[in-house]
PDB file of C-alpha atoms (C1' of nucleotides) in Angstrom:
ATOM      1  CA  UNK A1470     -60.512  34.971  25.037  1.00  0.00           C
ATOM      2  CA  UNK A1471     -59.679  33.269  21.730  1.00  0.00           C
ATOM      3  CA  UNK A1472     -59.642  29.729  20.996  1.00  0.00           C
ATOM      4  CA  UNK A1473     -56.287  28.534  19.106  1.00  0.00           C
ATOM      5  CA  UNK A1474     -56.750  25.578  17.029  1.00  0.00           C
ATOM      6  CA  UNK A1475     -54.675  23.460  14.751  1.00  0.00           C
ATOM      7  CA  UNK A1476     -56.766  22.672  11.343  1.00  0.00           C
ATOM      8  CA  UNK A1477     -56.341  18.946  12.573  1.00  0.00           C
ATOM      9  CA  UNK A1478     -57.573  20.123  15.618  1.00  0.00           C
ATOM     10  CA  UNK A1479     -60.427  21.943  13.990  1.00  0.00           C
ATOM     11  CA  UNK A1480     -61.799  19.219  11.670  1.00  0.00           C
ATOM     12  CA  UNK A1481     -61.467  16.351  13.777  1.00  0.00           C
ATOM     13  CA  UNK A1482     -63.299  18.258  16.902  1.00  0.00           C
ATOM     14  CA  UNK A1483     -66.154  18.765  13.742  1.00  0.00           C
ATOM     15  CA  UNK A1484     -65.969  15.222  12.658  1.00  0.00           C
ATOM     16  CA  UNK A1485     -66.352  14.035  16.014  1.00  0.00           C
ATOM     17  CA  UNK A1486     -69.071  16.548  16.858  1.00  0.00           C
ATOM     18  CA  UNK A1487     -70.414  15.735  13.635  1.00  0.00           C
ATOM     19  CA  UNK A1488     -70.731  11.881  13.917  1.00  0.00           C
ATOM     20  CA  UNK A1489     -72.013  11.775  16.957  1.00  0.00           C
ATOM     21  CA  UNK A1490     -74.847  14.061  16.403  1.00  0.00           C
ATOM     22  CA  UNK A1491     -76.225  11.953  13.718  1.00  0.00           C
ATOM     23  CA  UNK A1492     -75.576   9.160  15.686  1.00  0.00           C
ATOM     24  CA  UNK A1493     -77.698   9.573  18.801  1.00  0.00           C
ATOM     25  CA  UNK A1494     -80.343  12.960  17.616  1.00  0.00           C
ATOM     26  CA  UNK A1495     -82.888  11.217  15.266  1.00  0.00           C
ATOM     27  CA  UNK A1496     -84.138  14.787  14.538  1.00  0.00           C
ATOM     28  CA  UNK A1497     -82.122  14.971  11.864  1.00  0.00           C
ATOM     29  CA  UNK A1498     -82.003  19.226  11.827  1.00  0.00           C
ATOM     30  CA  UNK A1499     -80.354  20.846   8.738  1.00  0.00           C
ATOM     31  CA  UNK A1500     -77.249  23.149   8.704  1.00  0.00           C
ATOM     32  CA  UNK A1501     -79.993  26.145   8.564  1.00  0.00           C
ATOM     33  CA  UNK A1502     -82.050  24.909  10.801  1.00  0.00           C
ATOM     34  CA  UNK A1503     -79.013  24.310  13.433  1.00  0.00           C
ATOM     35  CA  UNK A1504     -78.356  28.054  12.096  1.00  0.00           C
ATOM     36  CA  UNK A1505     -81.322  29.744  13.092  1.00  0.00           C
ATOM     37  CA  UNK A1506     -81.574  27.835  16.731  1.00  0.00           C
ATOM     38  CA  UNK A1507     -78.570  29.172  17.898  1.00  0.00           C
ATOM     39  CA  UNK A1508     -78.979  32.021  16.776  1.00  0.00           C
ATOM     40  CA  UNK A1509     -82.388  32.680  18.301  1.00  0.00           C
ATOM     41  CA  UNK A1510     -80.806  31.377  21.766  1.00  0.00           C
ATOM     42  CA  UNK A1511     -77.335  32.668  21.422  1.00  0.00           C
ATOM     43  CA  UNK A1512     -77.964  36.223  20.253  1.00  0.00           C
ATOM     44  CA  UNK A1513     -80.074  39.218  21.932  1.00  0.00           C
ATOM     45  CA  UNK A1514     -83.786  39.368  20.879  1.00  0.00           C
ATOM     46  CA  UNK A1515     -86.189  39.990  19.349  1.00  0.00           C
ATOM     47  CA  UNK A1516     -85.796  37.863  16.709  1.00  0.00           C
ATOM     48  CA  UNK A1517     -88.245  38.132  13.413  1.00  0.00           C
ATOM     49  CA  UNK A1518     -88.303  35.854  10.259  1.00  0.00           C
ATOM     50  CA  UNK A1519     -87.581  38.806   8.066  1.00  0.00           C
ATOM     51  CA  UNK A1520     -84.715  39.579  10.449  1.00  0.00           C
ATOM     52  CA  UNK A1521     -83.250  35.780  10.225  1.00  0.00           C
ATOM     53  CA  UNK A1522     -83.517  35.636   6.514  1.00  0.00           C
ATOM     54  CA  UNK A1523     -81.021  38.802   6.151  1.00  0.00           C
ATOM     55  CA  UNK A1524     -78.406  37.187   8.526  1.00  0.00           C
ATOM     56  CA  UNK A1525     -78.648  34.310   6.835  1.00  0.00           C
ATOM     57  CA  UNK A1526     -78.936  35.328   3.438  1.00  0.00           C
ATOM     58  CA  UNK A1527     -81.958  33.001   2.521  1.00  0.00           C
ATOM     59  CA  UNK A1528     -85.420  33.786   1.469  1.00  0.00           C
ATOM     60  CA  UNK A1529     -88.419  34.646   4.520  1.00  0.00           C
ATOM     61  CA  UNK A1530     -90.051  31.241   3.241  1.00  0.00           C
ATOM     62  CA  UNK A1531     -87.284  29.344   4.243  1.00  0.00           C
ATOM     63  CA  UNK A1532     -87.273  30.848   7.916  1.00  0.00           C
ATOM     64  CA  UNK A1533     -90.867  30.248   7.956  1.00  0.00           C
ATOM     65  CA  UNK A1534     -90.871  26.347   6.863  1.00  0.00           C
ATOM     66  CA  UNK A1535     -88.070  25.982   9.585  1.00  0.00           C
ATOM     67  CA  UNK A1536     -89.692  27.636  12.157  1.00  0.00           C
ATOM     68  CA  UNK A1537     -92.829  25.027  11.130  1.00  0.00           C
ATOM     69  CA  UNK A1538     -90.406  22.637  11.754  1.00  0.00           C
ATOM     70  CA  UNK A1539     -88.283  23.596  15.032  1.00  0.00           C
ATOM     71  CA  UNK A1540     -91.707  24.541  16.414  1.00  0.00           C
ATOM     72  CA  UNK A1541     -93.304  20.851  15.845  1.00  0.00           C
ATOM     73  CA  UNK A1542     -90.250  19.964  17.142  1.00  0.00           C
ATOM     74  CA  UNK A1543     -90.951  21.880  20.705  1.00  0.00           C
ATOM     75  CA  UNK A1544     -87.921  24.117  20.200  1.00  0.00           C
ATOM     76  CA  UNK A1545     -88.879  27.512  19.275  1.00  0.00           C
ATOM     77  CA  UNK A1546     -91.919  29.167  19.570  1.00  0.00           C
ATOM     78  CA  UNK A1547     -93.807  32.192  18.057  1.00  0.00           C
ATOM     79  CA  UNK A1548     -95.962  34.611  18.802  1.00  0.00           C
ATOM     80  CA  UNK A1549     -97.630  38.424  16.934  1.00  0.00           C
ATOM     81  CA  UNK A1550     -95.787  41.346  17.701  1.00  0.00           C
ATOM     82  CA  UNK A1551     -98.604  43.269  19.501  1.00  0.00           C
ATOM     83  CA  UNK A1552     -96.714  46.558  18.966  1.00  0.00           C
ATOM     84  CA  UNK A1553     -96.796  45.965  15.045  1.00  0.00           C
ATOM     85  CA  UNK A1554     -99.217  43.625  14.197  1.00  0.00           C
ATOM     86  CA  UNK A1555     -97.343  42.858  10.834  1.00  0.00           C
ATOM     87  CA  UNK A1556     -93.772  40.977  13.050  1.00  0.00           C
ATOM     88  CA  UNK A1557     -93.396  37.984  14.792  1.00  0.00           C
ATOM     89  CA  UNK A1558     -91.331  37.256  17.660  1.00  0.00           C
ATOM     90  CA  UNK A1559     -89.649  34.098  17.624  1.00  0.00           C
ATOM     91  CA  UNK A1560     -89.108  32.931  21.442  1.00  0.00           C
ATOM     92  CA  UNK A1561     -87.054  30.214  22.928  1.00  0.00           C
ATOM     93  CA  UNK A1562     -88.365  27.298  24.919  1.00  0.00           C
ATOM     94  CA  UNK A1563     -87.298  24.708  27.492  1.00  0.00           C
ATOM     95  CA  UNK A1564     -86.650  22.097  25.435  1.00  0.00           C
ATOM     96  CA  UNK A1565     -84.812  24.156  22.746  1.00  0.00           C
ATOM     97  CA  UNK A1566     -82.462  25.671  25.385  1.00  0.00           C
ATOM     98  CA  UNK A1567     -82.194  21.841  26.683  1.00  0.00           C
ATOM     99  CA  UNK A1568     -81.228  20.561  23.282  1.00  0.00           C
ATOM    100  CA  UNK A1569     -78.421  23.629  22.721  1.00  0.00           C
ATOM    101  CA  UNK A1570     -77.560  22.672  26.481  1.00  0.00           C
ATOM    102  CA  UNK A1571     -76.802  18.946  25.033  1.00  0.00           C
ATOM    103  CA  UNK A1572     -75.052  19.918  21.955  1.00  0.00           C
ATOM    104  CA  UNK A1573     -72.559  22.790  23.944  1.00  0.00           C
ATOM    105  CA  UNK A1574     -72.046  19.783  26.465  1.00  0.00           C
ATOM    106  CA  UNK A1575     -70.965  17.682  23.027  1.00  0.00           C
ATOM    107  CA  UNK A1576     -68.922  19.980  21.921  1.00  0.00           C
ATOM    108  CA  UNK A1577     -66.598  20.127  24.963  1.00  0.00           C
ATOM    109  CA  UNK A1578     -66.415  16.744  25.780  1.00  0.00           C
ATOM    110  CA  UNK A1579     -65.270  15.981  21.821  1.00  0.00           C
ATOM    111  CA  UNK A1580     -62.563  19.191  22.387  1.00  0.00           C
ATOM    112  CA  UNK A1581     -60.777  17.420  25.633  1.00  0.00           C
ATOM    113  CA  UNK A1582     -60.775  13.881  23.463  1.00  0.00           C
ATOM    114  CA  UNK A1583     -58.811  15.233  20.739  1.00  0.00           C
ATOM    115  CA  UNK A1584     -55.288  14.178  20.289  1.00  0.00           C
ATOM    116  CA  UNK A1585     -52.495  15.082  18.313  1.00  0.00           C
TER     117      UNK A1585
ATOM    118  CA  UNK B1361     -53.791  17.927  23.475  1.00  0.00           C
ATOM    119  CA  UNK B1362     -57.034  18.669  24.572  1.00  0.00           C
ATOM    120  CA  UNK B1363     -58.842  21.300  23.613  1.00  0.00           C
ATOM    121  CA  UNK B1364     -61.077  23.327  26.548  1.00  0.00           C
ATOM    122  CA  UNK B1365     -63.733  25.449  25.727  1.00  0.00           C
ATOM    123  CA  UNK B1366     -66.242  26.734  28.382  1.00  0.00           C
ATOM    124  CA  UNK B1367     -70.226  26.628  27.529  1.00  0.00           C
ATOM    125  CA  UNK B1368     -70.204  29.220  25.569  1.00  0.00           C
ATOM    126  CA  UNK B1369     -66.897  29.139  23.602  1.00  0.00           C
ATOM    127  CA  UNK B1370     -68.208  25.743  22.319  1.00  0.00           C
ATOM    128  CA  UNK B1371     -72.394  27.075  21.223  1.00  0.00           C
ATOM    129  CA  UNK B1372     -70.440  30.428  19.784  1.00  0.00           C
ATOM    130  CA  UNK B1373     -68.068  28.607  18.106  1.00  0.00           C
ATOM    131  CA  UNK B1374     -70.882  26.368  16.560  1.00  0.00           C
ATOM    132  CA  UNK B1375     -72.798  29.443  15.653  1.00  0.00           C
ATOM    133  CA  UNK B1376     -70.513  31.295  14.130  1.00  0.00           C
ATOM    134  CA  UNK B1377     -69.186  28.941  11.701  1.00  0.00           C
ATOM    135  CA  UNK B1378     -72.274  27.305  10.309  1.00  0.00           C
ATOM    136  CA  UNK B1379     -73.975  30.501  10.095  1.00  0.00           C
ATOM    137  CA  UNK B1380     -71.026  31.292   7.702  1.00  0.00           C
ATOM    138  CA  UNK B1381     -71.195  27.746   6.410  1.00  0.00           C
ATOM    139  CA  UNK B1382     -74.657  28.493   5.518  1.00  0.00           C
ATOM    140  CA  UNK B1383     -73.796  31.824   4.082  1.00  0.00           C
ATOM    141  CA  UNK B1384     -70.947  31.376   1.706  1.00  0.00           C
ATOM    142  CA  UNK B1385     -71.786  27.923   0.459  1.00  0.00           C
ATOM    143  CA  UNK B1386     -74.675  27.345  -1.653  1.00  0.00           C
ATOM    144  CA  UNK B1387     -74.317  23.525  -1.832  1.00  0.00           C
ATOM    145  CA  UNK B1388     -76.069  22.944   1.540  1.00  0.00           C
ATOM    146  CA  UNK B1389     -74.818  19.470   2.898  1.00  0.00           C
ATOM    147  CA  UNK B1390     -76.289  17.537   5.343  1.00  0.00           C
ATOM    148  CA  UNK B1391     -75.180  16.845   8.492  1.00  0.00           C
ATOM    149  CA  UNK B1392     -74.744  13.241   7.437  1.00  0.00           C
ATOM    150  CA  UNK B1393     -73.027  14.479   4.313  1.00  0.00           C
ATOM    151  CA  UNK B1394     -70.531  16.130   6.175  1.00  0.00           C
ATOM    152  CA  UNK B1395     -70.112  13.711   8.556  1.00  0.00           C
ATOM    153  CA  UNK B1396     -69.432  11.223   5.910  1.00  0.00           C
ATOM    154  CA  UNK B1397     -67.023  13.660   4.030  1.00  0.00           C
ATOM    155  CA  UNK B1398     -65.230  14.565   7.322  1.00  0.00           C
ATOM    156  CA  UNK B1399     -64.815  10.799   8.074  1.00  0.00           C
ATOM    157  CA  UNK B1400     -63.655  10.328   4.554  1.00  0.00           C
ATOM    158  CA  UNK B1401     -60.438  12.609   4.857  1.00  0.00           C
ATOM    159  CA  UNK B1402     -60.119  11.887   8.266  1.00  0.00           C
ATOM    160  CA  UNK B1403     -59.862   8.132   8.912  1.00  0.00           C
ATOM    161  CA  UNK B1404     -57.396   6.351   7.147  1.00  0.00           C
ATOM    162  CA  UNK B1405     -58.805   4.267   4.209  1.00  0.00           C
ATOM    163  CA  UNK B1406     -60.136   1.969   2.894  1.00  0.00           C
ATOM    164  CA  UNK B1407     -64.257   3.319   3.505  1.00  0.00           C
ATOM    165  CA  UNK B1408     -66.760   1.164   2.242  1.00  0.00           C
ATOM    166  CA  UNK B1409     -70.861   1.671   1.784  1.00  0.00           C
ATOM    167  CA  UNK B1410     -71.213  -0.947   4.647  1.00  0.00           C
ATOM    168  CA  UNK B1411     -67.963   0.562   7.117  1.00  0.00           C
ATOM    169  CA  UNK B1412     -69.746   3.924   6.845  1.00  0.00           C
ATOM    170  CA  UNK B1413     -73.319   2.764   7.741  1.00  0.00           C
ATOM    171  CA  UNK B1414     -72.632   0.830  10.530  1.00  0.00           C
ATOM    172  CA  UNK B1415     -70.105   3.798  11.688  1.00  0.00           C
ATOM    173  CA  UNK B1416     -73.099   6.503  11.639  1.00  0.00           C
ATOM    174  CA  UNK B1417     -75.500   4.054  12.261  1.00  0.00           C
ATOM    175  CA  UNK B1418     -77.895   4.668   9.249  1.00  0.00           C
ATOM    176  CA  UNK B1419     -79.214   2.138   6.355  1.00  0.00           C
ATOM    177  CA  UNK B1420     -76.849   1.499   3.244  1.00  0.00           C
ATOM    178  CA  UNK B1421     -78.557   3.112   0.850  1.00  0.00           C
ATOM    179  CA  UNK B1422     -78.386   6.507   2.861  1.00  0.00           C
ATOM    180  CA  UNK B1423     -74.932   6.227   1.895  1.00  0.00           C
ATOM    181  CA  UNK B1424     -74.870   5.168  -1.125  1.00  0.00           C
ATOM    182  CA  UNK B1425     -77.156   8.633  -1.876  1.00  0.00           C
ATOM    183  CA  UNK B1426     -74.737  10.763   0.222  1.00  0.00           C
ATOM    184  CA  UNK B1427     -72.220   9.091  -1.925  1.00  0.00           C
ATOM    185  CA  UNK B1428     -73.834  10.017  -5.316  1.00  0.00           C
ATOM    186  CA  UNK B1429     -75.060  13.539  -4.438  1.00  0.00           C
ATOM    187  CA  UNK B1430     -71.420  14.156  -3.208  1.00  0.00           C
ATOM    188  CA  UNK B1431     -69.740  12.398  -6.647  1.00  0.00           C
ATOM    189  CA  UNK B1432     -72.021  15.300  -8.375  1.00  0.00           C
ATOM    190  CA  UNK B1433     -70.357  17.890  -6.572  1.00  0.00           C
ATOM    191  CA  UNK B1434     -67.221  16.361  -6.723  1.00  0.00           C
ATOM    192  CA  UNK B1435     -66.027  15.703  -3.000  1.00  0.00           C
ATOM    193  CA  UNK B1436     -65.829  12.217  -3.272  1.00  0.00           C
ATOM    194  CA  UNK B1437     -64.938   9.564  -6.506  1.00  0.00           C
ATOM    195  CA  UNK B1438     -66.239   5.727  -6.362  1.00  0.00           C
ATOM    196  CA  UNK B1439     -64.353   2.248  -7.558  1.00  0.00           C
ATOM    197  CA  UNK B1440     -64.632  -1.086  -7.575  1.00  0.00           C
ATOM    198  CA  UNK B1441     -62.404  -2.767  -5.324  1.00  0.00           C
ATOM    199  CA  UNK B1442     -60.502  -4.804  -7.971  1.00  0.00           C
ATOM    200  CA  UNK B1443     -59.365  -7.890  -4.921  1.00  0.00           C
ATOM    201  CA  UNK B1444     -62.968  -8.240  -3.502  1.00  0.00           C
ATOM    202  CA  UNK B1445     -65.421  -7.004  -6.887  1.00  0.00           C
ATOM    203  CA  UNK B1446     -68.398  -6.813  -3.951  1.00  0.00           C
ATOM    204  CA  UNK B1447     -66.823  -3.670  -2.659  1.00  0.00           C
ATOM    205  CA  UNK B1448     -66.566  -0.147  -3.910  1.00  0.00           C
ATOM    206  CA  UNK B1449     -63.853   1.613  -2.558  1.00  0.00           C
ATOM    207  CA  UNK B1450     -64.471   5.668  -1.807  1.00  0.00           C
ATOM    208  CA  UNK B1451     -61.616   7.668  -2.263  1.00  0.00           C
ATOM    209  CA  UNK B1452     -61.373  11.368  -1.781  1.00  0.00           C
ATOM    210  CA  UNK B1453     -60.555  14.132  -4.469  1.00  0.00           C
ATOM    211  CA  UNK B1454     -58.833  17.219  -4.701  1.00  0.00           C
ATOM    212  CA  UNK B1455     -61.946  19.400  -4.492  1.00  0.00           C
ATOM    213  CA  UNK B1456     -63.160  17.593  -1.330  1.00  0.00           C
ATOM    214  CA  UNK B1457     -60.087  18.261   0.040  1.00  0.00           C
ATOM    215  CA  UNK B1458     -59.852  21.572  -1.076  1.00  0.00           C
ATOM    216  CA  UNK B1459     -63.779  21.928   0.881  1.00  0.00           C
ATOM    217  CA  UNK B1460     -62.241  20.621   3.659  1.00  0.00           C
ATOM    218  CA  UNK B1461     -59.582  23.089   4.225  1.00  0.00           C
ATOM    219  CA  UNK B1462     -61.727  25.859   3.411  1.00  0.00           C
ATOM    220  CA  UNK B1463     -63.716  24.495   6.616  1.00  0.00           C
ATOM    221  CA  UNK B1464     -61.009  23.751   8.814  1.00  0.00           C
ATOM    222  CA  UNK B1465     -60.008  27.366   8.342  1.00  0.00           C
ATOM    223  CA  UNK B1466     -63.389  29.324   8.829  1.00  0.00           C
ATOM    224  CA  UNK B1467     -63.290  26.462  12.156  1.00  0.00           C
ATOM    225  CA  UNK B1468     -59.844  28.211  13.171  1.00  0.00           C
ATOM    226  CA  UNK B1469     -61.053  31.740  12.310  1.00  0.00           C
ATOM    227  CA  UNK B1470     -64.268  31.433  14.267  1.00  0.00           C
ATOM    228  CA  UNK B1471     -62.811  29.870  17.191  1.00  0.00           C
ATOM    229  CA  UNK B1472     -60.134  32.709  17.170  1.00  0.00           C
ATOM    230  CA  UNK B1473     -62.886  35.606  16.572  1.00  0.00           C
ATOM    231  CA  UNK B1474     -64.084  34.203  19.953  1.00  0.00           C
ATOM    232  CA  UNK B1475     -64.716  36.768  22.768  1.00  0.00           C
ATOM    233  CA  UNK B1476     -66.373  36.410  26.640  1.00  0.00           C
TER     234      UNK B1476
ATOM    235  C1'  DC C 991     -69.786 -27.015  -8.709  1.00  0.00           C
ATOM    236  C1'  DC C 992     -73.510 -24.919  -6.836  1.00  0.00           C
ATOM    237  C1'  DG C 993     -76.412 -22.711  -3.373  1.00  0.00           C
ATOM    238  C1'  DA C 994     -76.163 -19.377   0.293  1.00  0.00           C
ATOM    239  C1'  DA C 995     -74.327 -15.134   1.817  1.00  0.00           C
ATOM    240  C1'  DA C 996     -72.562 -10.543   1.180  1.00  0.00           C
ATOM    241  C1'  DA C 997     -72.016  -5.885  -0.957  1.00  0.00           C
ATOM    242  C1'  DG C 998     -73.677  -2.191  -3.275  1.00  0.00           C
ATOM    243  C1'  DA C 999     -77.138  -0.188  -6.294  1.00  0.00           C
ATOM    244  C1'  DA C1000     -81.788   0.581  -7.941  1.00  0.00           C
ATOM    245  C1'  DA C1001     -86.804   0.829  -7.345  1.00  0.00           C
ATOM    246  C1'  DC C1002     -90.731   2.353  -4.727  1.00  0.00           C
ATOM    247  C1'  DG C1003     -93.720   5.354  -2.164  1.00  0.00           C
ATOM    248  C1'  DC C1004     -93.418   8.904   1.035  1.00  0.00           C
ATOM    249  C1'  DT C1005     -91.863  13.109   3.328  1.00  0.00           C
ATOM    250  C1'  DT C1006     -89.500  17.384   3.481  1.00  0.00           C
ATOM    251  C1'  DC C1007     -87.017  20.969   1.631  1.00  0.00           C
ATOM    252  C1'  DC C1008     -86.254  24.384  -2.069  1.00  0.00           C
ATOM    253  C1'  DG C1009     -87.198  29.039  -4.752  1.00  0.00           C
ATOM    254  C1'  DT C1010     -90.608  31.790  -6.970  1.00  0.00           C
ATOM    255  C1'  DA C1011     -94.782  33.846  -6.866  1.00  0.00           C
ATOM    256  C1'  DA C1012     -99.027  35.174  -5.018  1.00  0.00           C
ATOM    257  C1'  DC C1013    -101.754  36.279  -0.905  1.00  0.00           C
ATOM    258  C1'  DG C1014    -103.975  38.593   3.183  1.00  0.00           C
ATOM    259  C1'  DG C1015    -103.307  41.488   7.187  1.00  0.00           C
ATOM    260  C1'  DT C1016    -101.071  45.742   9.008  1.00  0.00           C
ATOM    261  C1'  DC C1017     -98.916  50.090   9.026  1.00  0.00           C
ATOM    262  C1'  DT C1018     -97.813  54.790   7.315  1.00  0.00           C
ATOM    263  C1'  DG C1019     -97.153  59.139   5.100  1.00  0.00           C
ATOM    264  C1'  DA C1020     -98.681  62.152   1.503  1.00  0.00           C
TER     265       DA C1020
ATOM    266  C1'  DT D1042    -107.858  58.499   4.316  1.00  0.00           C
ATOM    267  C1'  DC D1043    -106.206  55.446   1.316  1.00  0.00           C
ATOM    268  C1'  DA D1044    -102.483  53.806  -1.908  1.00  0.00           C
ATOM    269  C1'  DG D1045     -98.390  51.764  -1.451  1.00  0.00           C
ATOM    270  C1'  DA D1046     -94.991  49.483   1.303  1.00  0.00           C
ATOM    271  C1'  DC D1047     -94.090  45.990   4.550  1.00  0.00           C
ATOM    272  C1'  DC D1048     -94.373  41.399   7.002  1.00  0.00           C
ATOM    273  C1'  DG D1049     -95.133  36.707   7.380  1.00  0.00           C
ATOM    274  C1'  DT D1050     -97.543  32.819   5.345  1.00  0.00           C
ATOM    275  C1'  DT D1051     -99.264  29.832   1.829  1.00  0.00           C
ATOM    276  C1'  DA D1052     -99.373  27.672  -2.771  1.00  0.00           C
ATOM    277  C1'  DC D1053     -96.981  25.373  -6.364  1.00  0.00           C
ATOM    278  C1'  DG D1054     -93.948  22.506  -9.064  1.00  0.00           C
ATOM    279  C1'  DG D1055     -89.692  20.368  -8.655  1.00  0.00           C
ATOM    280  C1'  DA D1056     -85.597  18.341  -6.405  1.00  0.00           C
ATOM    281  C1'  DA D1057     -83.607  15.502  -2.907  1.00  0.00           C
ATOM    282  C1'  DG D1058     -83.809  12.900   1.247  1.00  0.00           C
ATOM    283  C1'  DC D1059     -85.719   8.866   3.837  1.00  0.00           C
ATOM    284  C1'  DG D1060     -86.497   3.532   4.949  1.00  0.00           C
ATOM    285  C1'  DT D1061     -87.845  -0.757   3.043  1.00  0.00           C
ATOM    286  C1'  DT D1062     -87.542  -3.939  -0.351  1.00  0.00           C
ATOM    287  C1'  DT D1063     -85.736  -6.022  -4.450  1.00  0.00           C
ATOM    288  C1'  DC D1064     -82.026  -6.936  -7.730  1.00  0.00           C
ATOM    289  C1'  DT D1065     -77.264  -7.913  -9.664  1.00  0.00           C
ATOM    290  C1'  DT D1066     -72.843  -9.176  -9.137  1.00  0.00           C
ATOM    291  C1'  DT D1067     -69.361 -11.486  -6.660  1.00  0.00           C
ATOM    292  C1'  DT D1068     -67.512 -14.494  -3.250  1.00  0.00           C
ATOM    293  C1'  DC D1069     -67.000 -18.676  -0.714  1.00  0.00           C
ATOM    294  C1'  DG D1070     -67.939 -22.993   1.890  1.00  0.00           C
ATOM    295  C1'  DG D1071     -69.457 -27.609   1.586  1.00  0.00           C
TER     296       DG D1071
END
DNA sequence: CCGAAAAGAAACGCTTCCGTAACGGTCTGA
DNA sequence: TCAGACCGTTACGGAAGCGTTTCTTTTCGG
């Protein structure tokens, strides 16, 4: 079930999107760190930092700092592999799932406003 | 022409394209960057330091700093605006434009990649 | 003609992110 | 069993972002 779009169509659904999540999220989350949320909630688990670092092509510290972050934030938690002591699991919370739940609802009301 | 995309279209559709964002392009924006850039090439000019605050809501000099990082790379040029001297006019350049199209595509890819 | 207002930039101290490198805890196979 | 590999974190110096405040230039009304 693709989604055809117009590169007008595209960028301004992105601008809109965009704008208004600086506008009313004072959280202020980086392109990774946007990155690694949805892919922790969008995409089968489990989900480990050296895992996240291939997909994304950055370095494990990087996961690690943003998982600091994300999990001050209340979005993500973690928690020791007990199988392998040497993982971590990365787990999803309420509140993350709430704020993804937010930005999908975004998303579509910016697609039915676009013109052209 | 509205654009409807269920739930999931719209988080897999975010996914997908800033995880490649965040792959293929090493110059990392921020959200407010690209906000500002999108806004740039999208909305008819002129853009001033003071429009674009008040539009995303943030202080001046956060844009005046977008607005320097982003000369650097060369998305974005500066000048004074020659009938008011107080203003600084933004205009866009053919790099920023060429980033822009570059997005707008991987945006049209992604959204056509979609499955479910 | 001059003082107030406006626009953008620069300065300041602080926070956060970055990449590289080093570190401890855990597993594993020779 | 133990040396080496593996995993995530921490440390470090540096770069870039933030908000507030101050400064310079320019405009404009009285």
């Amino acid at each position: 079930m693709p989604v055809e779009l117009t590169a007008s169509q595209a960028l301004n659904l992105w601008h809109s999107v965009s704008l208004e999540q600086v506008r009313v999220d004072n959280r202020d989350l980086t392109l990774r760190q946007i990155s690694i949320l949805l892919h922790i909630y969008l995409v089968p688990p489990p989900h480990t930092v050296r895992g996240l670092a291939g997909i994304l092509g950055v370095t494990k510290p990087v996961i690690t700092r943003a998982l600091d972050t994300m999990g001050d934030l209340g979005l993500v938690t973690r928690s020791r592999d007990e199988r392998d002591k040497r993982n971590v699991i990365i787990k999803r919370t309420v509140d993350g799932a709430l704020y993804l739940e937010k930005l999908g609802d975004l998303i579509i009301d910016q697609g039915r406003k676009l013109s052209i």
